[in-house]
Short mmCIF file of C-alpha atoms in Angstrom, two decimals:
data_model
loop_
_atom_site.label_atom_id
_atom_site.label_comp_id
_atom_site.label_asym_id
_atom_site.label_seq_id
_atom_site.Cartn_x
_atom_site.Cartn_y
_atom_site.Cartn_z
CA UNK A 1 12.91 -13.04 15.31
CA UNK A 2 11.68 -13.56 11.75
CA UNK A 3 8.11 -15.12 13.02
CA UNK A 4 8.02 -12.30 15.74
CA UNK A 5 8.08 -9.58 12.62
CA UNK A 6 5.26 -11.58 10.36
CA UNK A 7 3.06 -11.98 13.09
CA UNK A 8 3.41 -8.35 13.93
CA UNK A 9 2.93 -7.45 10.13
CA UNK A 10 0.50 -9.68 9.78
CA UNK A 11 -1.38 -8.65 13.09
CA UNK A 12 -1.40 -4.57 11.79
CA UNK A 13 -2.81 -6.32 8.42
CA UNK A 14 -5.50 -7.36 10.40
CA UNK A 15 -5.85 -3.55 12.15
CA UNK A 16 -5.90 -2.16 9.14
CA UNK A 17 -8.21 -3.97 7.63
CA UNK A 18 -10.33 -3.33 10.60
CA UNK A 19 -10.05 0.20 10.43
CA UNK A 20 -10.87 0.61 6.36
CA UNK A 21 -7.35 2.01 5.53
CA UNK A 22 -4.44 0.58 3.61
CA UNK A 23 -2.29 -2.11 5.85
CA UNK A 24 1.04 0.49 3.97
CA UNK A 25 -0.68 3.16 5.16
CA UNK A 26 -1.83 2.26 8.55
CA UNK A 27 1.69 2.69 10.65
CA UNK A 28 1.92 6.41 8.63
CA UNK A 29 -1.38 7.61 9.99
CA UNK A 30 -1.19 5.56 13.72
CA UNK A 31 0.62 4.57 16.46
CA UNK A 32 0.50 1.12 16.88
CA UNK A 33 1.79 -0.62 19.71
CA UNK A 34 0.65 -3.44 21.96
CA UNK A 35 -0.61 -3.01 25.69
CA UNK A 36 -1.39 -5.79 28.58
CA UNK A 37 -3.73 -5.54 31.97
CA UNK A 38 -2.82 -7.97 34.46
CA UNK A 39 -6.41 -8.87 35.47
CA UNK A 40 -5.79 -9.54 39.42
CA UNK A 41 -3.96 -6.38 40.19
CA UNK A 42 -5.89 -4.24 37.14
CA UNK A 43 -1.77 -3.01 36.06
CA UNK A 44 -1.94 -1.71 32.22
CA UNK A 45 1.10 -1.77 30.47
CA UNK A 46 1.32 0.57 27.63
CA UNK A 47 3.73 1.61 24.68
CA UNK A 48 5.66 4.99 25.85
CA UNK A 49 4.49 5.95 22.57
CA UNK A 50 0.56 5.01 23.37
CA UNK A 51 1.00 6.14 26.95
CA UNK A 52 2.11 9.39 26.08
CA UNK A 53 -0.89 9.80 23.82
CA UNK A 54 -2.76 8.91 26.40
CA UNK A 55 -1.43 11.55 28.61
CA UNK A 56 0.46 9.18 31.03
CA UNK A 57 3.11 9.93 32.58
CA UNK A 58 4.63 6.32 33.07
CA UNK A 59 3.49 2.82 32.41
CA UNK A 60 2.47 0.82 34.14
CA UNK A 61 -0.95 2.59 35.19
CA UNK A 62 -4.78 1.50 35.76
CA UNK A 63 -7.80 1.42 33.63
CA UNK A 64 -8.94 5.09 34.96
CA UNK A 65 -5.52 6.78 33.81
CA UNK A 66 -6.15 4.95 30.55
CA UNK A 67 -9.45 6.32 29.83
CA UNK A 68 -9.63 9.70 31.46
CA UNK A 69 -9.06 11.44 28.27
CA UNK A 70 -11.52 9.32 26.29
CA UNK A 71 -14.49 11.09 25.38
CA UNK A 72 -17.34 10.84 27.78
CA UNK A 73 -20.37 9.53 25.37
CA UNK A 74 -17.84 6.44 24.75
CA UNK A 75 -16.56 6.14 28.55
CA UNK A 76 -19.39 2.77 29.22
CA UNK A 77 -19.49 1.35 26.10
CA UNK A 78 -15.29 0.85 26.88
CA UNK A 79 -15.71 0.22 30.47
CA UNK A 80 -18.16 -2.43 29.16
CA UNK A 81 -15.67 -4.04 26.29
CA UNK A 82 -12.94 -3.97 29.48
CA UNK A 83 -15.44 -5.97 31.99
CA UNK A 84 -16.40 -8.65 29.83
CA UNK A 85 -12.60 -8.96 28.51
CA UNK A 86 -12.41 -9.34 32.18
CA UNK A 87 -14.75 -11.70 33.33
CA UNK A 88 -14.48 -14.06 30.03
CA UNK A 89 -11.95 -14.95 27.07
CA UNK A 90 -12.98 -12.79 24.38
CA UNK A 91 -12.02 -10.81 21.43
CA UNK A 92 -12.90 -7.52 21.13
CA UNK A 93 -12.75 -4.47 19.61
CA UNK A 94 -13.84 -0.95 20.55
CA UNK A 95 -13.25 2.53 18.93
CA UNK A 96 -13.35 6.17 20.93
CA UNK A 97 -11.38 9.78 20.77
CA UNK A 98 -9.33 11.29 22.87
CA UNK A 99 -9.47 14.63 23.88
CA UNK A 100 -6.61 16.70 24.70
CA UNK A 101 -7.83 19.46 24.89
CA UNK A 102 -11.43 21.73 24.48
CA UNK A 103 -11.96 21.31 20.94
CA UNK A 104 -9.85 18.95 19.84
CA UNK A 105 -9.74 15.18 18.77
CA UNK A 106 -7.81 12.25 18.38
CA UNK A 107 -8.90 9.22 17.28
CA UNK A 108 -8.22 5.62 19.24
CA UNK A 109 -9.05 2.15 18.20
CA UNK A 110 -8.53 -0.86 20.64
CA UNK A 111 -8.08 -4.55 19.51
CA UNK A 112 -7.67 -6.91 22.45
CA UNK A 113 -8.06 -10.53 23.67
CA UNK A 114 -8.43 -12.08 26.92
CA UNK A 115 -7.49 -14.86 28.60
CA UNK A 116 -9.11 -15.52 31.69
CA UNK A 117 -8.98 -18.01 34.06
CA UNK A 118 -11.83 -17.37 36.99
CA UNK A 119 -13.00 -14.25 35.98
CA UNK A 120 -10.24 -12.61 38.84
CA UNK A 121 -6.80 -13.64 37.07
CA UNK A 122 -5.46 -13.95 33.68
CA UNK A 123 -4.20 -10.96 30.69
CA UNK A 124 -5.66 -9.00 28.48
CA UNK A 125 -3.39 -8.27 25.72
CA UNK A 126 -4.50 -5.90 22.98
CA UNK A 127 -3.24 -3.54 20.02
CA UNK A 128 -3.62 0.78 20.32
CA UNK A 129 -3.97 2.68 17.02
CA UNK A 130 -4.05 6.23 17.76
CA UNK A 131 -3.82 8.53 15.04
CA UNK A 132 -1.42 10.47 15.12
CA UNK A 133 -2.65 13.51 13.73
CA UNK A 134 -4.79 15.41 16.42
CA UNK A 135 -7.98 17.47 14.63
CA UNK A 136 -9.80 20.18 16.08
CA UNK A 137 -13.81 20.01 16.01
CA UNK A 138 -15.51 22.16 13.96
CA UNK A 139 -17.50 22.82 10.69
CA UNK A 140 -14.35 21.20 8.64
CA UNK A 141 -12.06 18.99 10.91
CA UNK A 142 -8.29 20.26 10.73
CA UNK A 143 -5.65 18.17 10.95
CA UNK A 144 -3.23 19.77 13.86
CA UNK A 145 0.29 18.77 15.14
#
């Protein structure tokens, strides 16, 4: 269990780091957990904690539950980073909001790597950070509940 725990710590280090913020800081301000698509059925498995951010119900789900709260200038650059996960093994990384509501904001990064095997089956198995604050667009962003 030890190695499962440093490779988790060590893996937010990493999404921390990516992000600009402190790695003490980083479970604070987001929810981190780890999600999975099967590849030949298109299943995503979420965190309840990411899901539920992500205004799903239940988990498993597919790609279009995932992104339907996303905001829509971001919708084919993600749809992109999710088709070439698919087709080849990659890293990648892609960053969006989602939006809850008129007005408001959340931000959502996505770390993820594939592994493919034809370009039909294989995972892709990434790492959500979703702030949890949500803010509410305007002249001065405000942090909300």
């Amino acid at each position: 269990m030890a190695l499962k725990a440093k490779t988790h710590s060590t893996h937010l280090a990493s999404v921390a780091e990516i992000i600009g913020i402190n790695p003490s800081e980083l479970e604070s301000a987001f929810v981190c957990e780890e999600w999975s698509a099967e590849l030949a059925t298109g299943i995503v498995r979420l965190g309840p904690k990411a899901a539920s951010l992500h205004g799903i119900c239940s988990s498993p789900c597919g790609i279009m539950d995932l992104i339907r709260l996303y905001d829509s200038a971001d919708l084919s650059k993600v749809l992109q980073a999710l088709e070439d996960a698919a087709t080849s093994p990659i890293v990648f990384t892609f960053s969006t909001t989602l939006r809850p509501g008129p007005g408001l904001y959340r931000p959502v990064f996505c770390f993820g790597q594939s592994d493919t095997v034809d370009g039909t089956s294989g995972m892709i198995h990434g790492t959500f950070a979703v702030a949890r604050l949500c803010m509410r667009m305007g002249s001065r962003p405000k942090a909300l509940n």
